[in-house]
Amino acid sequence: MTAPQLPNSFRTGPDDRGHFGIFGGRYVAETLMPLILELEKAYEEAKADPAFAAELSALSTHYAGRPSKLYFAEGLTRHLGGARIFFKREDLNHTGSHKINNCLGQILLARRMGKTRIIAETGAGQHGVASATVSARFGFPCVVYMGATDVERQKPNVFRMKLLGAEVKPVTAGNGTLKDAMNEALRDWVTNVEDTYYLIGTAAGPHPYPELVRDFQSVIGTEARAQMLEQEGRLPDMIIAAVGGGSNAIGLFHPFLDDASVKIVGVEAGGHGLDGDEHCASMNAGRPGVLHGNRTYLLQDADGQILEGHSISAGLDYPGVGPEHSWLRDTGRVDYVPILDDEALDAFQVCTRTEGIIPALESAHAIAEAIKRAPTMDRDAIILVNLSGRGDKDIHTVGKLTGLEL
Amino acid sequence: MSNTRIDRRFAAVRAEGRPALVTFFTAGDPDEATTLSILKALPGAGADVIELGMPFSDPMADGPAIQAAGLRALKGGQTMAKTLEIVRLFRQADDETPIVLMGYYNPIYAHGPEAFVAEAKEAGVDGLIIVDLPPEADDELCIPALKAGLNFIRLATPTTDDRRLPTVLANTSGFVYYVSINGITGSAAPDNSRVAEAVARIKRHTDLPVAVGFGVRTAEQAAAIGANADGVVVGSAIVQAIATSLDEGGKATEGTVSAVVALVSQLAEGVRAARRLSAA
């Protein structure tokens, strides 16, 4: 494959057919096509409507608690003895992760489109909880599809969704993880296309989802950039985020893409290592393919069958990635690296003990990369890590793996 | 107007004054030899057009029956190359019955679209139905397929309105596959009067034959739907008949091929009754 020509700006995509380079697009069944086109139109209109932005902004402030704090992680910095580490505290948002940013935007869009029922897929349950939350707030019935394996390993979030009035449907197909949940959500959507809004949780799926999820999540990077300039008087040297589907990462990265001095690192789930099939590092070990409505890097066999993958973190346990990340990988603007399960688990514990912050296992992947890099960098260098979610949901998984009795 | 096995078959069936019976099952379910035996038996049982499913790990538009069939096939080691080989073997003895490969795009993309259409044509395939390739992506596979002499059959659905139909029909050839309900394969039976209306609507936009599928399971339904359409597609019911015939280990039994033949023979009676219904 020839390297794509470097653009003047990395922030202009997608094109009008939803492509980022060769990635993205709209690969869906005909039943959904008119709906996708309608969604694109509705989103264009919403973007141009100041009332939409005003309502989203008010909800972000008073309901979700934005802006989230930019926090100097002094304990972790001292522990590592290198670059200064800052956390963007998305874990402090209402519902405990960045997922609420996207859900507030999309629920307003759903209401605007006159839809009366919400469906969502979830891996770690963070997006399911956020979807159930905004559905409760705006009075929509909500069905959340969740892989049966994930239902088991993220029980606290399943309970939260049920308390919020959502119906959680376990999906037993495949390995019972995020990919299978997304298949089932698409089947529901195609069956209930007239009244149902599909609230996709990550910056993937058919156009315009990757764009609109990115836009709603870009509040992370926009805030962080301004906060960094205000608090430190300069931009960070490096920003790091975990990438499953990649919504927290694209939200942090996008406002920094044209800041050439900022090195950008996305962290994929390395699972048990890239040698076998037990990982979810689609951009490090996969090939471009078409799944769930878009072309992107995918874990697949020689015959184009999608592999299941593995990650300790349910939120990263997905064999694909949002198409804009695939494009940023191929252009070389973002460096995507794997972090193993064990490294993430260590980072989880280091962060908890040096900062008194229990991070989500997803975010622990990003912290693990910072732990690797910080000691090799100058003491006046700055690393910004997206702390995308809180780790309360993961205590059972971590307890089991570290031998702690709960 | 193309002149393919599909075109000729629909013309012949029209001359008989009845709708075509289009049958779907999954290649490699549960093994290659059984698939070839079923293929060879289908024309005699009354199938006019055969859709052969190419199994995919993530069949997003399919219900439980066809999902399970695909998994059985993949578990048995089915690949794209083996599916094409089955068609090649079938063609040695049957040069008339149209074969349409139906599936999802990624296995074709992984293989290389240009190479795939050339190999499919050479193997004796007549048409393609690729569920997740809308007309907006025609340059990827549809145009190369048409250039290679394959028909590219598009799905039209209840959500495809009059404004969008011309886009959907623009590069469609062979026939139009009308998906009778919003939903996945193997869902509830469609409402006849709404189907008749929809077929009439599509026919205002095209001279191509319109076949109707999704939710058709019995000879009675085939007769009723066929009264207003040029073809009736049956898939999940056939796949279900295969599933029921397997032994506990999921292997084919002596009853597997005969179960399919029995069901397809009934369905063939159904489409022949459709002529009598519409004439009455």
XYZ file of C-alpha atoms in Angstrom:
686
model
C 0.000 0.000 0.000
C 1.347 3.436 -0.865
C 1.421 6.018 1.904
C -1.382 8.552 1.550
C -0.401 12.094 0.712
C -0.107 14.241 3.838
C -2.949 16.742 4.074
C -2.607 20.438 4.956
C -4.815 19.795 7.953
C -5.635 16.551 9.727
C -8.948 17.966 10.917
C -11.023 18.296 7.745
C -12.388 14.745 7.365
C -14.544 13.006 6.536
C -15.395 13.847 2.908
C -19.038 14.094 1.834
C -19.306 10.317 1.426
C -17.974 9.735 4.896
C -14.437 8.719 3.972
C -11.196 9.366 5.821
C -8.786 8.424 3.037
C -9.862 4.894 2.100
C -11.489 4.358 5.499
C -15.035 4.963 6.737
C -17.952 4.963 4.304
C -21.452 3.537 4.590
C -21.549 -0.242 4.247
C -25.030 -1.093 5.467
C -28.071 -3.034 4.321
C -30.489 -1.112 2.103
C -33.136 -1.036 4.853
C -30.839 1.199 6.903
C -29.544 3.360 4.066
C -32.435 5.866 3.982
C -32.145 6.185 7.765
C -28.417 6.826 7.637
C -28.999 9.542 5.057
C -31.765 11.031 7.211
C -29.451 11.007 10.231
C -26.753 12.770 8.252
C -29.213 15.478 7.246
C -30.565 15.849 10.780
C -27.051 16.164 12.155
C -26.110 18.822 9.588
C -29.198 20.809 10.571
C -28.514 20.390 14.288
C -24.940 21.589 13.839
C -26.213 24.746 12.199
C -28.798 25.400 14.918
C -27.506 27.558 17.801
C -30.331 26.270 20.019
C -28.977 22.720 19.702
C -25.486 23.778 20.763
C -26.886 25.863 23.615
C -28.962 23.007 25.002
C -26.067 20.554 24.737
C -23.756 23.008 26.433
C -26.175 23.619 29.301
C -26.654 19.890 29.853
C -22.898 19.306 29.687
C -22.354 21.884 32.407
C -25.240 21.263 34.786
C -26.000 17.589 34.195
C -22.678 15.987 33.214
C -20.471 18.336 35.250
C -18.272 19.746 32.512
C -15.688 21.021 32.079
C -13.824 18.030 33.483
C -10.693 18.921 35.434
C -7.152 18.884 34.150
C -5.206 17.362 37.036
C -1.447 17.273 37.645
C -0.767 13.687 38.765
C 2.003 14.608 41.177
C 2.160 11.268 42.985
C 2.511 9.271 39.778
C 5.000 11.803 38.368
C 7.182 11.524 41.497
C 6.896 7.742 41.394
C 8.131 7.613 37.804
C 10.737 10.373 37.988
C 10.482 11.810 34.482
C 7.995 13.837 32.474
C 5.178 15.521 34.357
C 1.913 13.623 33.927
C -1.483 15.277 33.714
C -4.847 13.529 33.701
C -7.898 14.774 31.852
C -10.475 13.692 34.410
C -13.300 12.235 32.317
C -13.801 9.797 35.196
C -15.373 12.658 37.157
C -18.217 13.113 34.662
C -21.728 12.063 35.548
C -21.969 8.261 34.965
C -18.202 7.955 35.471
C -16.752 8.150 31.981
C -16.471 10.150 28.771
C -19.429 8.250 27.308
C -21.949 10.792 28.608
C -20.568 13.458 26.208
C -21.675 11.505 23.166
C -24.929 10.274 24.690
C -26.148 13.777 25.512
C -25.462 14.906 21.957
C -27.145 11.916 20.364
C -30.206 11.879 22.617
C -30.905 15.481 21.580
C -30.518 14.378 17.972
C -32.888 11.437 18.507
C -35.515 13.736 20.017
C -35.064 16.189 17.166
C -35.632 13.349 14.651
C -38.846 12.334 16.396
C -37.614 8.877 17.380
C -39.315 7.226 20.343
C -37.058 4.300 21.270
C -33.324 4.068 21.973
C -31.058 1.083 21.393
C -27.367 0.846 22.188
C -24.522 -1.670 22.288
C -22.059 -1.794 25.119
C -18.824 -3.554 25.993
C -17.647 -2.411 29.419
C -21.130 -1.138 30.155
C -19.999 2.500 30.365
C -21.820 3.423 27.177
C -24.788 1.289 28.212
C -24.999 3.155 31.506
C -24.655 6.520 29.791
C -27.336 5.549 27.240
C -29.674 4.312 29.984
C -29.020 7.537 31.884
C -29.903 9.943 29.077
C -32.874 7.740 28.124
C -34.176 8.032 31.691
C -33.554 11.782 31.685
C -35.431 12.315 28.406
C -38.117 9.671 28.880
C -37.192 7.172 26.171
C -37.462 3.393 26.532
C -33.958 1.956 26.114
C -32.658 -1.484 25.117
C -28.959 -2.209 25.610
C -27.275 -5.131 23.833
C -24.337 -6.539 25.756
C -22.260 -9.652 25.149
C -22.976 -12.419 27.651
C -19.269 -12.547 28.626
C -19.327 -8.814 29.336
C -22.577 -9.075 31.315
C -20.672 -11.454 33.575
C -17.496 -9.385 33.978
C -19.163 -5.974 34.317
C -21.981 -6.800 36.703
C -22.039 -3.451 38.534
C -22.815 -1.668 35.268
C -25.526 -4.183 34.350
C -27.197 -3.442 37.672
C -26.925 0.311 37.095
C -28.544 0.020 33.660
C -31.426 -1.970 35.109
C -31.915 0.562 37.904
C -32.094 3.262 35.244
C -34.954 1.405 33.579
C -33.099 0.005 30.584
C -33.616 -3.505 29.306
C -30.258 -5.300 29.086
C -30.256 -8.042 26.448
C -27.330 -10.476 26.777
C -25.945 -11.637 23.418
C -24.595 -15.183 23.312
C -23.404 -15.254 19.670
C -19.653 -15.470 19.071
C -17.555 -14.831 22.175
C -20.318 -12.718 23.679
C -18.416 -9.436 23.530
C -18.770 -5.985 21.974
C -18.656 -7.140 18.323
C -21.561 -9.519 18.899
C -23.506 -6.864 20.804
C -23.098 -4.513 17.847
C -24.339 -7.173 15.381
C -27.429 -7.689 17.503
C -28.067 -3.960 17.874
C -27.892 -3.626 14.076
C -30.434 -6.467 13.744
C -32.770 -4.685 16.150
C -32.351 -1.419 14.265
C -33.115 -2.938 10.865
C -36.265 -4.493 12.368
C -37.489 -1.344 14.166
C -36.152 1.222 11.789
C -39.223 3.483 11.819
C -39.253 4.467 15.491
C -35.803 3.519 16.797
C -32.655 5.580 17.207
C -29.408 3.606 17.370
C -27.168 5.380 19.864
C -23.734 4.097 18.801
C -21.195 4.443 21.578
C -17.958 4.675 19.682
C -16.531 6.617 16.763
C -17.210 3.737 14.371
C -20.162 2.445 12.329
C -21.507 3.894 9.073
C -21.119 7.579 8.232
C -22.124 9.920 9.883
C -21.575 8.127 13.209
C -17.755 8.342 13.272
C -17.998 12.061 12.598
C -20.771 12.921 15.007
C -19.398 10.810 17.867
C -16.020 12.474 17.344
C -17.610 15.904 17.346
C -19.496 15.237 20.587
C -16.333 13.813 22.206
C -14.033 16.572 20.951
C -15.090 18.607 23.966
C -12.422 16.546 25.785
C -9.536 17.784 23.658
C -10.897 21.295 23.224
C -11.117 21.740 26.986
C -7.804 20.015 27.682
C -5.960 22.165 25.159
C -7.321 25.404 26.664
C -6.748 24.190 30.240
C -3.174 23.231 29.461
C -2.470 26.621 27.913
C -4.052 28.340 30.888
C -2.416 26.246 33.621
C 1.000 25.626 32.073
C 1.225 28.287 29.412
C 2.020 25.740 26.727
C 0.846 22.638 24.925
C 1.757 19.149 26.164
C 4.635 17.294 24.506
C 2.649 14.102 24.289
C -0.982 13.074 24.625
C -2.038 9.472 25.231
C -5.401 7.720 25.152
C -6.654 4.142 25.008
C -8.260 2.980 21.757
C -10.964 0.334 21.541
C -13.474 1.711 19.070
C -11.647 4.915 19.869
C -14.161 7.547 20.963
C -12.298 8.906 23.998
C -9.079 8.905 21.978
C -10.444 10.738 18.937
C -12.161 13.176 21.323
C -8.843 14.017 22.928
C -6.742 13.849 19.763
C -8.811 15.763 17.243
C -8.294 19.302 18.592
C -4.512 18.599 18.799
C -4.060 17.044 15.347
C -2.684 20.199 13.730
C -0.360 21.008 16.654
C 2.793 19.570 15.105
C 4.762 19.800 18.362
C 2.358 17.462 20.151
C 3.205 13.786 19.811
C 0.043 11.689 19.810
C -0.085 8.094 21.027
C -3.061 5.734 20.871
C -2.924 2.583 22.972
C -4.452 -0.635 21.709
C -5.254 -3.682 23.793
C -2.263 -6.020 23.484
C -4.008 -8.727 25.508
C -1.648 -11.672 25.964
C 0.667 -10.433 23.197
C 0.525 -9.837 19.449
C 2.022 -13.212 18.480
C -1.258 -15.136 18.811
C -4.928 -14.191 18.445
C -5.382 -13.115 22.083
C -5.349 -9.351 21.646
C -7.388 -6.509 20.097
C -4.610 -4.570 18.395
C -6.350 -4.160 15.039
C -4.047 -1.379 13.810
C -0.856 -3.176 14.853
C -1.819 -6.674 13.777
C -4.878 -6.377 11.491
C -5.670 -5.484 7.875
C -8.172 -3.071 6.340
C -11.614 -4.615 5.904
C -15.321 -3.824 6.102
C -17.399 -4.435 9.227
C -20.242 -2.681 11.035
C -20.775 -0.151 8.287
C -17.233 1.115 7.754
C -13.872 0.238 6.262
C -11.168 0.155 8.892
C -8.367 -1.981 10.309
C -9.798 -5.308 11.453
C -8.574 -8.499 13.051
C -9.433 -11.094 10.419
C -8.228 -14.369 8.989
C -6.940 -14.882 5.433
C -10.507 -15.510 4.197
C -11.912 -12.267 5.607
C -13.652 -13.834 8.606
C -13.526 -11.553 11.634
C -11.538 -12.819 14.617
C -12.821 -12.470 18.165
C -9.751 -11.025 19.834
C -9.237 -10.679 23.557
C -8.640 -7.963 26.135
C -8.751 -7.856 29.922
C -10.756 -4.693 29.353
C -14.278 -5.218 28.047
C -14.284 -1.718 26.564
C -11.290 -2.486 24.351
C -12.437 -5.991 23.412
C -13.350 -5.182 19.798
C -11.651 -6.478 16.621
C -12.015 -3.169 14.767
C -11.438 0.514 15.396
C -13.006 3.803 14.333
C -12.101 4.658 10.712
C -10.499 8.014 11.495
C -7.937 6.237 13.663
C -7.098 3.927 10.746
C -6.487 6.978 8.596
C -4.409 8.717 11.279
C -2.360 5.529 11.560
C -1.674 5.358 7.829
C -0.783 9.064 7.614
C 1.613 8.574 10.516
C 0.132 11.455 12.518
C -0.717 9.187 15.437
C 1.464 6.385 16.780
C -0.581 3.348 17.827
C 1.057 0.949 20.253
C -0.097 -2.136 22.158
C -0.211 -2.535 25.957
C -0.524 -6.031 27.399
C -3.159 -7.130 29.926
C -0.488 -7.461 32.635
C 0.924 -4.003 31.966
C -2.555 -2.492 32.210
C -3.204 -4.360 35.448
C 0.064 -3.040 36.928
C -0.782 0.495 35.825
C -4.226 0.138 37.408
C -2.582 -0.629 40.748
C 0.170 1.996 40.461
C -2.359 4.710 39.676
C -4.634 3.632 42.495
C -1.823 3.674 45.060
C 0.111 6.754 43.954
C -2.868 8.942 43.062
C -5.803 7.594 45.027
C -7.659 7.304 41.737
C -9.063 3.950 40.624
C -8.985 4.114 36.807
C -11.075 2.056 34.403
C -9.057 -0.816 32.912
C -9.445 0.905 29.540
C -7.794 4.073 30.882
C -5.180 1.934 32.660
C -3.862 0.994 29.191
C -3.141 4.678 28.513
C -1.567 5.103 31.945
C 0.637 2.070 31.280
C 2.026 3.742 28.172
C 2.724 6.919 30.179
C 4.509 4.773 32.771
C 6.756 3.460 29.980
C 7.442 6.841 28.424
C 7.685 9.304 31.322
C 11.006 8.029 32.785
C 12.662 8.427 29.358
C 11.591 12.069 29.019
C 12.857 15.347 30.548
C 11.426 16.431 33.864
C 9.968 19.563 32.315
C 8.226 17.601 29.570
C 4.461 17.160 29.821
C 2.408 14.050 29.101
C -1.365 14.382 29.045
C -3.276 11.141 29.627
C -6.988 10.781 29.050
C -8.410 9.234 32.186
C -11.508 8.210 30.292
C -13.381 6.474 33.088
C -13.458 5.368 36.681
C -12.601 1.808 37.629
C -15.293 0.849 40.128
C -16.836 -1.424 37.491
C -13.553 -3.350 37.202
C -12.901 -4.193 40.848
C -14.263 -7.728 40.467
C -12.032 -8.428 37.446
C -8.969 -6.963 39.137
C -9.740 -8.718 42.431
C -9.952 -12.065 40.674
C -6.681 -11.533 38.774
C -4.694 -10.230 41.735
C -6.017 -12.779 44.233
C -7.774 -10.208 46.394
C -10.965 -11.378 48.103
C -13.815 -8.910 47.763
C -30.378 -5.822 -21.567
C -28.067 -8.579 -20.504
C -28.606 -12.177 -21.566
C -27.522 -14.324 -18.669
C -28.772 -17.589 -17.240
C -30.807 -15.473 -14.787
C -32.445 -13.438 -17.573
C -33.215 -16.581 -19.562
C -34.642 -18.406 -16.551
C -36.994 -15.579 -15.554
C -38.123 -15.281 -19.183
C -38.817 -19.026 -19.360
C -40.747 -19.041 -16.102
C -42.738 -16.007 -17.192
C -43.642 -17.868 -20.367
C -45.067 -20.618 -18.154
C -47.183 -17.934 -16.478
C -45.868 -18.502 -12.982
C -43.389 -16.964 -10.537
C -39.894 -18.389 -10.117
C -38.900 -20.285 -7.007
C -35.628 -18.890 -5.671
C -34.027 -21.046 -2.991
C -31.303 -20.038 -0.551
C -29.000 -22.161 1.559
C -25.518 -21.744 2.962
C -22.447 -23.194 1.226
C -20.603 -25.663 3.420
C -23.514 -26.277 5.816
C -22.586 -28.650 7.283
C -19.956 -29.762 4.735
C -18.939 -29.368 1.071
C -20.158 -32.766 -0.140
C -23.649 -32.211 1.277
C -23.795 -28.761 -0.292
C -22.960 -30.199 -3.715
C -25.562 -32.967 -3.290
C -28.222 -30.415 -2.325
C -27.264 -28.185 -5.270
C -27.577 -31.077 -7.692
C -30.968 -32.087 -6.268
C -32.522 -28.603 -6.215
C -33.364 -28.132 -9.921
C -35.171 -31.478 -10.006
C -37.104 -30.528 -6.877
C -38.341 -27.401 -8.610
C -35.886 -24.629 -7.707
C -35.624 -22.159 -10.601
C -32.808 -19.992 -9.228
C -30.332 -20.984 -6.516
C -28.861 -18.536 -4.053
C -25.799 -19.940 -2.354
C -24.840 -18.200 0.873
C -21.191 -17.395 1.449
C -20.751 -17.791 5.208
C -19.515 -14.785 7.217
C -18.566 -14.519 10.868
C -20.771 -11.459 11.413
C -23.994 -11.788 9.405
C -25.679 -8.592 10.583
C -28.765 -8.883 8.379
C -29.529 -12.507 9.210
C -31.756 -14.105 11.811
C -30.839 -17.029 14.079
C -31.368 -19.813 11.465
C -28.976 -18.418 8.852
C -26.527 -17.203 11.522
C -26.316 -20.771 12.831
C -25.909 -22.191 9.311
C -22.995 -19.844 8.643
C -21.320 -20.831 11.889
C -21.751 -24.544 11.081
C -20.160 -23.955 7.685
C -17.238 -21.955 9.064
C -16.696 -24.524 11.797
C -16.544 -27.137 9.034
C -13.772 -25.155 7.335
C -15.752 -23.537 4.517
C -13.854 -20.894 2.557
C -14.486 -18.708 -0.470
C -12.308 -20.985 -2.622
C -14.310 -24.046 -1.578
C -17.604 -22.284 -2.333
C -16.409 -21.434 -5.853
C -15.191 -25.012 -6.324
C -18.655 -26.342 -5.415
C -20.188 -24.105 -8.094
C -17.577 -25.284 -10.594
C -18.472 -28.930 -9.923
C -22.209 -28.192 -10.160
C -21.718 -26.493 -13.546
C -20.132 -29.641 -15.029
C -23.582 -31.243 -15.059
C -25.954 -28.244 -15.152
C -25.439 -25.370 -17.576
C -28.926 -23.892 -17.161
C -29.791 -23.268 -13.510
C -28.684 -19.809 -12.373
C -26.472 -19.594 -9.305
C -26.351 -16.395 -7.276
C -23.784 -16.001 -4.525
C -25.132 -14.113 -1.533
C -23.157 -12.753 1.386
C -21.273 -9.878 2.934
C -18.510 -7.754 1.507
C -15.521 -8.363 3.755
C -14.591 -11.873 2.549
C -14.689 -10.514 -1.035
C -12.694 -7.421 -0.077
C -10.125 -9.632 1.639
C -9.877 -11.766 -1.510
C -9.652 -8.766 -3.831
C -12.863 -7.721 -5.663
C -11.416 -7.883 -9.200
C -9.962 -11.358 -8.685
C -13.163 -12.519 -7.034
C -15.492 -11.505 -9.886
C -13.173 -13.120 -12.441
C -13.007 -16.382 -10.484
C -16.752 -16.364 -9.784
C -17.548 -15.877 -13.477
C -15.124 -18.623 -14.464
C -16.639 -21.001 -11.892
C -20.096 -20.523 -13.398
C -21.635 -18.019 -11.011
C -24.324 -15.819 -12.585
C -25.013 -13.114 -10.046
C -24.114 -11.564 -6.717
C -26.166 -10.254 -3.807
C -23.983 -8.438 -1.304
C -26.052 -7.275 1.621
C -23.812 -4.513 2.967
C -22.904 -2.829 -0.327
C -25.394 -0.049 -1.070
C -25.403 1.705 -4.483
C -23.278 4.461 -2.947
C -20.407 1.917 -3.039
C -21.010 0.676 -6.614
C -17.467 1.358 -7.766
C -16.122 -1.222 -5.303
C -17.754 -4.396 -6.579
C -20.940 -3.759 -8.550
C -19.255 -2.133 -11.557
C -16.423 -4.705 -11.750
C -19.022 -7.496 -11.472
C -21.150 -6.068 -14.290
C -18.046 -5.670 -16.462
C -17.160 -9.314 -15.835
C -20.605 -10.332 -17.095
C -22.172 -11.091 -13.717
C -25.571 -9.802 -12.685
C -25.600 -7.597 -9.595
C -28.873 -8.073 -7.764
C -29.863 -5.366 -5.357
C -32.182 -5.483 -2.405
C -35.045 -3.011 -2.260
C -36.855 -2.645 1.067
C -39.952 -1.010 2.533
C -37.739 1.955 3.472
C -36.586 2.444 -0.131
C -38.964 5.216 -1.198
C -39.760 6.412 -4.713
C -37.089 9.078 -4.487
C -34.403 6.510 -3.703
C -35.578 3.646 -5.936
C -33.886 4.974 -9.106
C -30.543 5.055 -7.242
C -31.038 1.496 -6.043
C -32.107 0.245 -9.469
C -29.505 2.125 -11.517
C -26.920 -0.675 -11.739
C -29.177 -3.558 -10.754
C -29.488 -6.431 -13.180
C -30.914 -9.953 -13.310
C -33.734 -9.277 -10.904
C -34.676 -7.034 -8.007
C -34.895 -8.707 -4.628
C -37.694 -7.062 -2.663
C -37.196 -7.527 1.075
C -40.795 -7.742 2.199
C -40.341 -6.537 5.771
C -38.057 -4.272 7.746
C -35.989 -6.837 9.546
C -33.633 -9.759 9.394
C -33.989 -13.044 7.528
C -36.375 -15.587 8.988
C -38.709 -13.000 10.511
C -42.508 -12.991 10.567
C -44.458 -13.467 7.350
C -45.090 -10.350 5.296
C -48.510 -8.842 4.690
C -49.623 -9.827 1.176
C -51.447 -6.685 0.192
C -48.528 -4.482 1.206
C -46.162 -6.700 -0.765
C -48.373 -6.461 -3.852
C -48.379 -2.672 -3.551
C -44.615 -2.556 -3.132
C -43.984 -4.821 -6.130
C -46.260 -2.650 -8.253
C -44.375 0.426 -7.057
C -40.992 -1.064 -7.999
C -42.337 -2.142 -11.389
C -43.201 1.452 -12.170
C -39.431 2.071 -12.048
C -38.013 -1.010 -13.807
C -38.681 -3.794 -16.304
C -36.594 -6.253 -14.278
C -38.323 -9.195 -12.603
C -39.093 -8.616 -8.917
C -38.598 -11.507 -6.499
C -39.927 -11.252 -2.958
C -38.295 -12.730 0.105
C -37.851 -12.585 3.896
C -40.405 -14.476 5.972
C -41.696 -16.876 3.273
C -41.711 -20.421 4.720
C -44.577 -22.512 3.342
C -46.068 -23.516 -0.004
C -49.205 -21.520 0.876
C -47.175 -18.383 1.537
C -45.173 -18.960 -1.636
C -48.415 -19.224 -3.596
C -49.888 -16.095 -2.035
C -46.764 -13.950 -2.396
C -46.035 -15.392 -5.837
C -49.434 -14.298 -7.124
C -48.096 -10.745 -7.151
C -44.412 -11.237 -7.882
C -42.063 -12.636 -10.538
C -40.288 -14.762 -7.973
C -40.476 -15.991 -4.407
C -37.336 -16.403 -2.301
C -37.226 -19.001 0.477
C -34.158 -19.232 2.696
C -34.502 -19.666 6.447
C -37.063 -22.476 6.107
C -34.680 -24.483 3.914
C -31.756 -23.798 6.220
C -33.959 -24.872 9.124
C -34.770 -28.136 7.334
C -31.043 -28.795 6.983
C -30.453 -28.010 10.676
C -33.236 -30.351 11.798
C -31.849 -33.200 9.698
C -28.359 -33.152 11.256
C -27.210 -35.638 13.878
C -26.247 -34.670 17.424
C -22.709 -33.907 16.346
C -23.968 -31.530 13.653
C -23.072 -33.916 10.815
C -25.229 -34.498 7.753
C -27.405 -37.612 7.765
C -29.077 -39.678 5.047
C -32.122 -37.503 5.606
C -30.425 -34.158 4.966
C -30.715 -33.911 1.183
C -34.155 -35.533 1.147
C -35.442 -33.070 3.771
C -34.457 -30.177 1.500
C -35.893 -31.891 -1.582
C -39.194 -32.545 0.191
C -39.576 -28.916 1.297
C -38.514 -27.463 -2.052
C -40.926 -29.777 -3.901
C -43.777 -28.426 -1.792
C -42.645 -24.849 -2.395
C -42.472 -25.590 -6.131
C -46.095 -26.734 -5.964
C -46.805 -23.438 -4.232
C -45.381 -21.240 -6.981
C -47.231 -23.300 -9.576
C -50.428 -22.748 -7.629
C -49.710 -19.011 -7.741
C -50.465 -19.041 -11.453
C -53.822 -20.644 -10.807
C -54.577 -18.178 -8.009
C -53.824 -15.109 -10.074
C -55.690 -16.501 -13.068
C -58.781 -17.153 -10.942
